[in-house]
Coordinates of C-alpha atoms in Angstrom, one line a residue:
M7 CA 11.5 -9.4 3.7
Q8 CA 11.5 -5.9 2.4
L9 CA 8.0 -4.9 1.7
S10 CA 8.0 -1.1 2.3
N11 CA 8.1 1.3 -0.6
C12 CA 7.6 4.6 1.2
N13 CA 9.1 6.2 4.3
T14 CA 6.7 5.7 7.2
V15 CA 7.9 8.9 9.0
F16 CA 5.4 11.6 8.3
R17 CA 6.0 15.4 8.2
P18 CA 3.5 18.2 8.6
L19 CA 1.5 18.7 5.4
F20 CA 2.1 21.4 2.9
K21 CA 4.8 23.7 4.3
P22 CA 5.0 27.1 2.5
E23 CA 8.2 26.1 0.7
V24 CA 6.7 22.9 -0.8
L25 CA 6.0 23.2 -4.5
L26 CA 2.5 22.5 -5.7
K27 CA 2.5 20.9 -9.1
R28 CA -0.9 20.2 -10.8
M29 CA -0.9 17.2 -13.0
P30 CA -2.2 17.3 -16.5
E31 CA -5.9 17.7 -17.2
K32 CA -6.1 14.1 -18.5
K33 CA -7.3 11.7 -15.8
S34 CA -4.4 11.2 -13.4
A35 CA -3.4 8.5 -11.0
L36 CA -0.7 8.7 -8.4
I37 CA 0.7 5.3 -7.4
F38 CA 3.0 4.8 -4.5
G39 CA 5.0 1.6 -5.0
A40 CA 6.8 0.4 -8.2
G41 CA 6.8 -3.3 -7.1
P42 CA 5.0 -5.8 -9.2
V43 CA 1.5 -4.8 -8.0
G44 CA 2.0 -1.1 -8.4
T45 CA 3.6 -1.4 -11.8
L46 CA 0.8 -3.7 -13.1
L47 CA -1.8 -1.3 -11.7
A48 CA -0.1 1.5 -13.7
L49 CA -0.3 -0.6 -16.9
Y50 CA -4.0 -1.3 -16.3
L51 CA -4.8 2.4 -15.6
H52 CA -2.7 3.5 -18.6
R53 CA -4.8 1.2 -20.8
R54 CA -7.9 3.0 -19.4
G55 CA -6.6 6.4 -20.4
Y56 CA -5.0 7.6 -17.2
N57 CA -1.7 9.4 -16.9
C58 CA 0.2 7.6 -14.1
E59 CA 2.9 9.0 -11.8
V60 CA 4.6 6.1 -10.0
H61 CA 6.9 6.8 -7.0
D62 CA 9.1 4.3 -5.2
R63 CA 11.5 4.9 -2.4
R64 CA 14.0 2.3 -3.7
P65 CA 16.5 2.6 -6.5
D66 CA 15.4 1.8 -10.1
L67 CA 15.6 -1.9 -10.5
R68 CA 16.2 -1.4 -14.3
L69 CA 19.5 0.2 -13.5
S70 CA 20.7 -1.9 -10.5
G71 CA 19.3 -5.2 -11.6
K72 CA 18.9 -6.1 -7.9
E73 CA 16.4 -5.1 -5.3
D74 CA 17.6 -4.2 -1.8
G75 CA 16.1 -6.4 1.0
R76 CA 14.9 -9.9 1.2
S77 CA 12.5 -11.7 -1.1
I78 CA 11.1 -15.3 -1.2
N79 CA 10.8 -16.7 -4.7
L80 CA 7.3 -16.3 -5.9
A81 CA 4.8 -19.1 -6.8
L82 CA 2.8 -17.7 -9.6
S83 CA -0.5 -19.4 -10.2
E84 CA -3.7 -18.9 -12.2
R85 CA -5.0 -15.8 -10.4
G86 CA -1.8 -13.9 -11.0
L87 CA -1.3 -15.3 -14.4
H88 CA -4.8 -14.3 -15.5
A89 CA -4.2 -10.7 -14.3
L90 CA -0.8 -10.5 -16.0
R91 CA -1.9 -12.0 -19.4
Q92 CA -4.3 -9.2 -19.9
I93 CA -1.2 -6.9 -20.3
I94 CA 1.7 -9.2 -21.2
P95 CA 1.8 -12.3 -23.4
E96 CA 1.9 -15.4 -21.2
E97 CA 4.9 -16.9 -22.9
E98 CA 6.9 -13.7 -22.0
I99 CA 5.8 -14.0 -18.4
L100 CA 6.8 -17.7 -18.1
Q101 CA 10.2 -17.2 -19.6
T102 CA 11.4 -16.1 -16.2
G103 CA 9.8 -19.2 -14.4
V104 CA 10.1 -22.9 -13.9
P105 CA 6.9 -25.0 -13.7
M106 CA 6.4 -27.0 -10.4
Y107 CA 3.9 -29.9 -10.7
G108 CA 4.0 -30.9 -7.1
R109 CA 5.7 -31.1 -3.7
M110 CA 8.8 -33.2 -3.1
M111 CA 9.1 -34.1 0.6
H112 CA 12.5 -34.9 2.1
D113 CA 12.7 -36.8 5.4
T114 CA 15.6 -36.6 7.8
E115 CA 17.3 -39.6 6.2
G116 CA 17.2 -38.0 2.7
A117 CA 14.4 -40.2 1.3
T118 CA 11.9 -38.3 -0.9
S119 CA 8.2 -38.7 -1.6
Y120 CA 6.2 -36.8 -4.2
Q121 CA 2.7 -35.2 -4.0
P122 CA 1.3 -33.8 -7.3
Y123 CA -0.5 -30.4 -6.9
G124 CA -3.4 -31.2 -9.2
K125 CA -4.2 -33.1 -12.3
D126 CA -1.6 -34.0 -14.9
G127 CA -0.2 -30.9 -16.5
Q128 CA -1.3 -28.6 -13.7
S129 CA 1.5 -26.5 -12.3
I130 CA 2.5 -23.4 -10.4
F131 CA 5.5 -21.4 -11.5
S132 CA 8.6 -20.6 -9.5
V133 CA 9.6 -17.0 -10.6
S134 CA 12.1 -14.5 -9.3
R135 CA 10.3 -11.5 -7.9
N136 CA 13.1 -9.3 -9.2
A137 CA 12.8 -10.8 -12.7
L138 CA 9.1 -10.4 -12.9
N139 CA 9.2 -6.9 -11.4
L140 CA 11.9 -5.9 -14.0
R141 CA 9.8 -7.2 -16.8
L142 CA 6.8 -5.1 -15.7
L143 CA 8.9 -2.0 -15.2
Q144 CA 10.3 -2.4 -18.7
H145 CA 6.8 -2.5 -20.1
A146 CA 5.7 0.4 -18.1
G147 CA 8.7 2.5 -19.0
K148 CA 7.8 2.3 -22.7
K149 CA 4.3 3.7 -22.1
E150 CA 3.8 7.4 -22.8
G151 CA 1.9 8.7 -19.8
V152 CA 3.5 6.3 -17.3
N153 CA 6.2 8.1 -15.4
L154 CA 8.4 6.2 -13.0
H155 CA 10.2 7.9 -10.2
F156 CA 12.7 6.2 -7.9
E157 CA 14.3 7.1 -4.6
S158 CA 11.2 9.2 -4.2
R159 CA 9.3 8.8 -1.0
C160 CA 5.8 9.6 0.3
N161 CA 5.9 11.9 3.2
D162 CA 2.2 12.5 3.7
V163 CA -1.2 12.5 2.0
N164 CA -4.1 14.9 2.3
F165 CA -7.1 12.7 1.6
E166 CA -9.6 15.7 1.5
T167 CA -7.8 17.5 -1.3
G168 CA -6.3 14.5 -3.1
E169 CA -2.7 15.8 -2.6
A170 CA 0.4 14.0 -1.5
V171 CA 3.8 15.3 -0.4
I172 CA 6.7 13.6 -2.1
Q173 CA 10.4 14.0 -1.3
D174 CA 13.3 13.3 -3.6
K175 CA 15.7 11.2 -1.5
T176 CA 18.7 12.4 -3.5
T177 CA 18.1 16.2 -3.4
G178 CA 15.9 16.4 -0.3
E179 CA 13.4 18.6 -2.3
S180 CA 9.7 18.1 -1.7
Q181 CA 6.7 18.7 -3.9
T182 CA 3.0 18.4 -3.5
I183 CA 1.1 16.5 -6.3
Q184 CA -2.6 16.5 -6.8
S185 CA -4.2 13.6 -8.6
D186 CA -7.6 12.3 -9.4
L187 CA -6.8 8.9 -7.9
I188 CA -4.2 7.9 -5.3
F189 CA -3.1 4.3 -4.7
G190 CA -1.1 2.8 -1.9
A191 CA 0.6 -0.2 -3.5
D192 CA 3.6 0.4 -1.2
G193 CA 3.7 -2.9 0.7
A194 CA 3.1 -4.1 4.1
Y195 CA 4.7 -1.0 5.7
S196 CA 2.8 1.3 3.5
A197 CA 3.2 5.1 4.0
V198 CA -0.2 5.7 2.4
R199 CA -1.8 3.5 5.0
G200 CA 0.3 5.2 7.7
A201 CA -1.4 8.5 6.6
M202 CA -4.8 6.8 6.8
T203 CA -4.2 5.6 10.3
K204 CA -4.3 9.2 11.5
A205 CA -8.0 9.3 11.0
P206 CA -10.4 8.5 13.8
R207 CA -11.7 4.9 14.1
Y208 CA -9.1 3.5 11.7
E209 CA -8.6 -0.2 12.4
Y210 CA -5.1 -1.7 12.1
I211 CA -4.0 -5.1 13.2
Q212 CA -0.4 -6.2 12.7
H213 CA 0.6 -9.8 13.7
Y214 CA 4.1 -11.2 13.5
I215 CA 4.3 -15.0 13.7
E216 CA 7.0 -16.6 15.9
H217 CA 9.0 -17.7 12.9
G218 CA 11.4 -15.7 10.8
Y219 CA 13.3 -16.8 7.7
K220 CA 16.7 -16.9 6.0
E221 CA 17.4 -17.6 2.4
F222 CA 20.1 -19.9 1.0
N223 CA 21.3 -20.3 -2.5
I224 CA 21.6 -23.9 -3.7
P225 CA 24.0 -23.6 -6.7
A226 CA 23.5 -25.3 -10.0
G227 CA 25.4 -28.4 -10.9
P228 CA 27.9 -28.7 -13.8
N229 CA 26.7 -26.9 -17.0
G230 CA 23.7 -25.4 -15.2
T231 CA 22.1 -28.7 -14.3
W232 CA 19.6 -29.0 -11.5
R233 CA 20.9 -31.1 -8.5
M234 CA 17.4 -32.0 -7.4
E235 CA 14.1 -32.6 -9.2
R236 CA 13.6 -29.5 -11.3
N237 CA 9.8 -29.3 -11.5
A238 CA 8.9 -29.5 -7.9
L239 CA 8.7 -27.4 -4.8
H240 CA 11.0 -29.1 -2.3
I241 CA 10.0 -29.3 1.4
W242 CA 11.9 -30.5 4.4
P243 CA 9.1 -30.6 7.1
R244 CA 10.5 -30.8 10.6
G245 CA 7.5 -30.2 12.9
N246 CA 7.8 -26.7 14.2
F247 CA 10.1 -25.6 11.4
M248 CA 10.9 -26.3 7.7
M249 CA 13.1 -25.6 4.8
I250 CA 11.7 -25.1 1.3
A251 CA 13.5 -24.7 -2.1
L252 CA 12.2 -23.4 -5.4
P253 CA 13.9 -23.9 -8.7
N254 CA 15.4 -21.1 -10.8
P255 CA 15.9 -21.2 -14.6
D256 CA 19.7 -21.2 -14.3
G257 CA 19.7 -24.6 -12.4
S258 CA 20.0 -23.2 -9.0
F259 CA 17.4 -23.3 -6.2
T260 CA 16.4 -20.6 -3.7
G261 CA 16.1 -22.2 -0.3
T262 CA 14.3 -20.7 2.6
L263 CA 14.5 -21.8 6.2
F264 CA 11.4 -20.9 8.3
F265 CA 12.5 -21.2 11.9
P266 CA 11.4 -19.7 15.3
F267 CA 13.2 -16.6 16.4
E268 CA 13.5 -17.7 20.0
G269 CA 13.5 -21.0 21.9
P270 CA 15.7 -24.1 22.4
L271 CA 15.7 -24.8 18.7
S272 CA 15.7 -21.4 17.0
F273 CA 17.7 -18.8 15.2
A274 CA 18.7 -17.4 18.6
G275 CA 20.1 -20.8 19.6
L276 CA 22.4 -21.1 16.6
K277 CA 25.2 -18.9 17.8
N278 CA 28.3 -20.1 15.8
T279 CA 29.5 -22.1 12.8
E280 CA 29.6 -25.3 14.8
D281 CA 26.0 -24.9 15.9
V282 CA 24.8 -24.3 12.3
T283 CA 26.8 -27.2 10.9
A284 CA 25.5 -29.6 13.4
F285 CA 21.9 -28.4 12.9
F286 CA 22.1 -28.9 9.1
K287 CA 23.7 -32.4 9.5
K288 CA 21.0 -33.5 11.9
Y289 CA 17.9 -32.0 10.1
F290 CA 18.9 -31.5 6.5
A291 CA 21.5 -34.1 5.8
D292 CA 20.8 -34.3 2.1
L293 CA 21.2 -30.6 1.7
V294 CA 24.7 -30.4 3.3
P295 CA 26.5 -31.4 0.1
L296 CA 24.3 -29.1 -2.0
I297 CA 25.0 -26.0 0.3
P298 CA 28.7 -26.5 1.3
D299 CA 28.9 -23.0 2.7
A300 CA 25.6 -23.2 4.7
A301 CA 27.1 -22.0 7.9
S302 CA 28.7 -18.9 6.3
A303 CA 25.4 -18.2 4.4
F304 CA 23.5 -18.5 7.6
F305 CA 25.3 -15.6 9.2
D306 CA 25.8 -13.6 6.0
H307 CA 22.1 -13.5 5.0
P308 CA 19.6 -11.2 6.7
L309 CA 16.9 -12.5 9.0
G310 CA 13.4 -11.7 7.8
S311 CA 10.2 -11.6 9.7
L312 CA 6.7 -12.6 8.6
V313 CA 3.7 -10.4 9.2
T314 CA -0.1 -10.5 8.6
I315 CA -1.8 -7.2 8.4
R316 CA -5.5 -6.4 8.4
S317 CA -6.6 -2.8 8.2
G318 CA -9.5 -0.7 7.2
P319 CA -11.0 1.1 5.6
W320 CA -8.8 0.7 2.5
V321 CA -10.4 3.9 1.1
R322 CA -10.2 7.5 2.1
G323 CA -11.3 10.2 -0.2
N324 CA -9.9 9.3 -3.7
A325 CA -7.2 7.0 -2.3
L326 CA -7.2 3.2 -2.2
L327 CA -4.8 0.7 -0.6
I328 CA -4.1 -2.3 -2.7
G329 CA -2.0 -5.5 -2.5
D330 CA 0.1 -6.0 0.6
A331 CA -0.6 -2.4 1.7
A332 CA -4.2 -3.5 2.3
H333 CA -3.8 -7.1 3.3
A334 CA -0.3 -8.5 3.8
I335 CA -0.2 -12.2 4.5
V336 CA 2.3 -14.9 5.2
P337 CA 3.7 -16.6 2.1
F338 CA 2.7 -20.2 2.8
Y339 CA 0.0 -20.6 0.2
G340 CA 2.1 -18.7 -2.4
Q341 CA -0.9 -16.3 -2.8
G342 CA 0.4 -12.9 -1.6
L343 CA 1.4 -11.6 -5.0
N344 CA -1.3 -13.6 -6.8
A345 CA -3.9 -11.9 -4.5
G346 CA -2.3 -8.4 -5.3
F347 CA -2.5 -9.0 -9.0
E348 CA -6.1 -10.3 -8.7
D349 CA -6.9 -7.0 -6.8
V350 CA -5.7 -5.1 -9.9
Y351 CA -7.8 -7.2 -12.3
L352 CA -10.9 -7.1 -10.2
L353 CA -10.7 -3.3 -9.6
D354 CA -10.4 -2.8 -13.4
K355 CA -13.2 -5.2 -14.1
M356 CA -15.5 -3.4 -11.7
A357 CA -14.6 0.0 -13.1
A358 CA -15.3 -1.2 -16.6
E359 CA -18.7 -2.3 -15.4
H360 CA -19.3 1.3 -14.2
N361 CA -18.2 3.3 -17.3
L362 CA -14.6 3.4 -16.1
D363 CA -15.5 5.6 -13.1
F364 CA -12.7 4.3 -10.9
A365 CA -13.5 6.8 -8.1
A366 CA -17.0 5.5 -7.8
V367 CA -16.0 1.9 -7.3
L368 CA -13.3 2.3 -4.7
R369 CA -15.6 1.6 -1.7
P370 CA -17.6 -1.1 -3.5
F371 CA -14.3 -2.8 -4.4
E372 CA -13.2 -2.9 -0.8
Q373 CA -16.5 -4.2 0.4
S374 CA -16.5 -7.0 -2.2
R375 CA -12.8 -7.8 -1.9
R376 CA -12.1 -7.8 1.8
P377 CA -13.9 -11.1 2.7
D378 CA -11.7 -12.8 0.2
T379 CA -8.4 -11.4 1.4
D380 CA -9.4 -12.2 5.0
A381 CA -10.1 -15.8 3.8
I382 CA -6.7 -16.2 2.1
S383 CA -5.0 -14.8 5.2
E384 CA -6.6 -17.6 7.2
L385 CA -5.8 -20.2 4.6
S386 CA -2.1 -19.2 4.4
M387 CA -1.6 -19.9 8.1
Q388 CA -3.4 -23.2 7.8
N389 CA -1.1 -24.2 4.9
F390 CA 2.0 -23.3 7.0
I391 CA 0.9 -25.9 9.6
E392 CA 0.2 -28.4 6.8
M393 CA 3.6 -27.9 5.2
R394 CA 5.7 -28.0 8.3
D395 CA 3.8 -30.6 10.3
L396 CA 1.6 -32.8 8.1
V397 CA 3.1 -33.4 4.6
G398 CA 5.2 -36.3 6.1
D399 CA 2.3 -37.7 8.2
R400 CA 1.0 -41.1 6.9
T401 CA -2.6 -40.4 7.7
F402 CA -2.5 -37.0 6.1
L403 CA -0.9 -38.5 2.9
L404 CA -3.7 -41.1 2.8
R405 CA -6.3 -38.5 3.1
K406 CA -4.8 -36.6 0.2
K407 CA -4.8 -39.7 -1.9
I408 CA -8.5 -40.3 -1.1
E409 CA -9.4 -36.7 -1.9
G410 CA -7.6 -37.0 -5.2
R411 CA -9.6 -40.1 -6.0
L412 CA -12.8 -38.4 -5.1
N413 CA -12.0 -35.6 -7.5
Q414 CA -11.4 -38.1 -10.2
L415 CA -14.7 -39.8 -9.6
F416 CA -16.8 -36.7 -9.0
P417 CA -14.9 -33.7 -10.5
E418 CA -17.8 -31.4 -10.2
L419 CA -18.7 -32.3 -6.7
W420 CA -15.3 -32.7 -5.0
V421 CA -12.7 -30.1 -5.9
P422 CA -9.7 -30.1 -3.5
L423 CA -9.1 -26.9 -1.6
Y424 CA -5.6 -26.5 -3.1
T425 CA -7.1 -26.7 -6.6
Q426 CA -9.7 -24.1 -5.7
V427 CA -7.1 -21.7 -4.4
T428 CA -4.4 -22.3 -6.9
F429 CA -5.8 -23.4 -10.2
S430 CA -9.1 -21.5 -10.3
R431 CA -10.2 -17.9 -9.8
N432 CA -13.2 -18.7 -7.6
P433 CA -13.4 -16.3 -4.6
Y434 CA -11.1 -17.2 -1.7
R435 CA -14.0 -17.1 0.7
E436 CA -15.8 -19.9 -1.2
A437 CA -12.6 -22.0 -1.1
L438 CA -12.3 -21.5 2.6
E439 CA -15.9 -22.5 3.3
S440 CA -15.6 -25.5 0.9
G441 CA -12.4 -26.5 2.7
K442 CA -14.1 -26.5 6.1
E443 CA -16.9 -28.7 4.7
H444 CA -14.3 -31.1 3.2
D445 CA -12.6 -31.3 6.6
R446 CA -15.9 -32.2 8.3
I447 CA -16.6 -35.0 5.7
M448 CA -13.1 -36.4 5.7
E449 CA -12.9 -36.6 9.5
Q450 CA -15.9 -38.9 9.4
L451 CA -14.6 -40.9 6.4
M452 CA -11.1 -41.3 7.9
A453 CA -12.8 -42.6 11.2
L454 CA -14.4 -45.6 9.3
P455 CA -12.9 -49.0 10.1
D456 CA -10.1 -50.2 7.7
V457 CA -10.4 -47.1 5.5
E458 CA -6.8 -47.6 4.4
I459 CA -7.8 -51.0 2.9
H460 CA -11.2 -50.1 1.3
W461 CA -10.6 -46.6 -0.1
Q462 CA -9.3 -47.9 -3.4
N463 CA -12.6 -49.7 -4.1
D464 CA -14.6 -47.1 -5.9
E465 CA -18.0 -48.5 -5.0
W466 CA -17.0 -48.5 -1.3
L467 CA -15.7 -45.0 -1.5
A468 CA -18.8 -43.6 -3.3
E469 CA -21.1 -45.3 -0.8
A470 CA -19.1 -44.0 2.1
I471 CA -18.8 -40.4 0.9
F472 CA -22.5 -40.1 0.1
R473 CA -23.3 -41.4 3.5
F474 CA -21.9 -38.1 4.8
I475 CA -23.0 -35.7 2.1
G476 CA -26.2 -37.3 0.8
N477 CA -26.7 -38.7 -2.7
P478 CA -28.0 -36.0 -5.0
P479 CA -30.4 -37.5 -7.6
E480 CA -28.3 -36.3 -10.5
L481 CA -25.3 -38.3 -9.2
E482 CA -27.1 -41.6 -8.7
S483 CA -26.1 -42.9 -12.2
V484 CA -22.5 -41.9 -11.5
T485 CA -22.3 -43.9 -8.3
A486 CA -24.3 -46.9 -9.6

């Protein structure tokens, strides 16, 4: 997965030959990273009257149509959509996506079972990162005062003076730009964060999980038809590993294998075409006819790694880290980009509440936001375990059915964790705490004798659940 937008090799600041260019007197923002988060941030700041200079080390996606590196399809949900629709009409955003109303599980025999994500009509959207990024860049490119620079890398930042050294990768020429605000939206391997780490007492934790990933294209059927259920996220849970597939508008699916790097059953253990063919036939038999060139694709496609990053502070001087640069997470809750978009919305909202004084709210923003990004990081790892190990487990499936029924009976009292994270904008930290409380209650409920028989009796279920959480007076009439 290519997440870096700036070179992380730093050179000494401000050599004599470096050109110093003062930006216009109008409020200025220097943004590193022209990915979805950085570009959306530029659009928000432009709306607030800022001139924005956006620099990205990669080629211009508007010209190439393709981003270098690896990217898992995005699962766009309410947090991200809310941030986007403040700038772009929702119908335009969703043109590039396919709604997914639930999970479709595939067992080793090819049998499937379906789990809806929420209530009828609730969905998340499978979107191509490139397509969404391209749409945002096209909007930004039309704005006077938003200047996009590509193949332009960040070499260093002086946080005391608000200056950054930028090098043109084509010509090799460097310049120093001074700006009222500097943002590191340059991904998990952020150059802006790299400059921050030079300061004393800077905390930085980088954790790679034992799993990597490879992507596979599952081609469309005749005339662009989908060869599996279109409106679902497909999962092949296999214990310590899994395959997922997300639909694309052209009828294809983007499949991703999450698999250990090392061990008896791992990427390292699949050494040749015969190994890969046997592996797919044993664990993903129903995919074999859908990916006829799976073995070739396995060796042709790059192997990506998955990292969680916690760092701090996010603020130095007039500079702020945002999105993956501040809080990269694994993709298993589909919230990485949604959280980054929500960063932008919340920062703008806080600035609006303080007379658009962005500089004054950088530290308060970090203080208010960090507990939530720590929470979604924890939740993402929990969901990985759920997706690979539990979604095919009978007890787990029964529990999900019971929780769904509790939500129907007591919609204000019992909101499933997934609903809180995906279909609401409640703080992630509240969802995490609520989920822990739900776990405590459900463990007691699932331990009751013959729960698998009695749970469909609403009176029994209501009596049982309030045995563990109490029966608030305002709910007595509901449970009567």
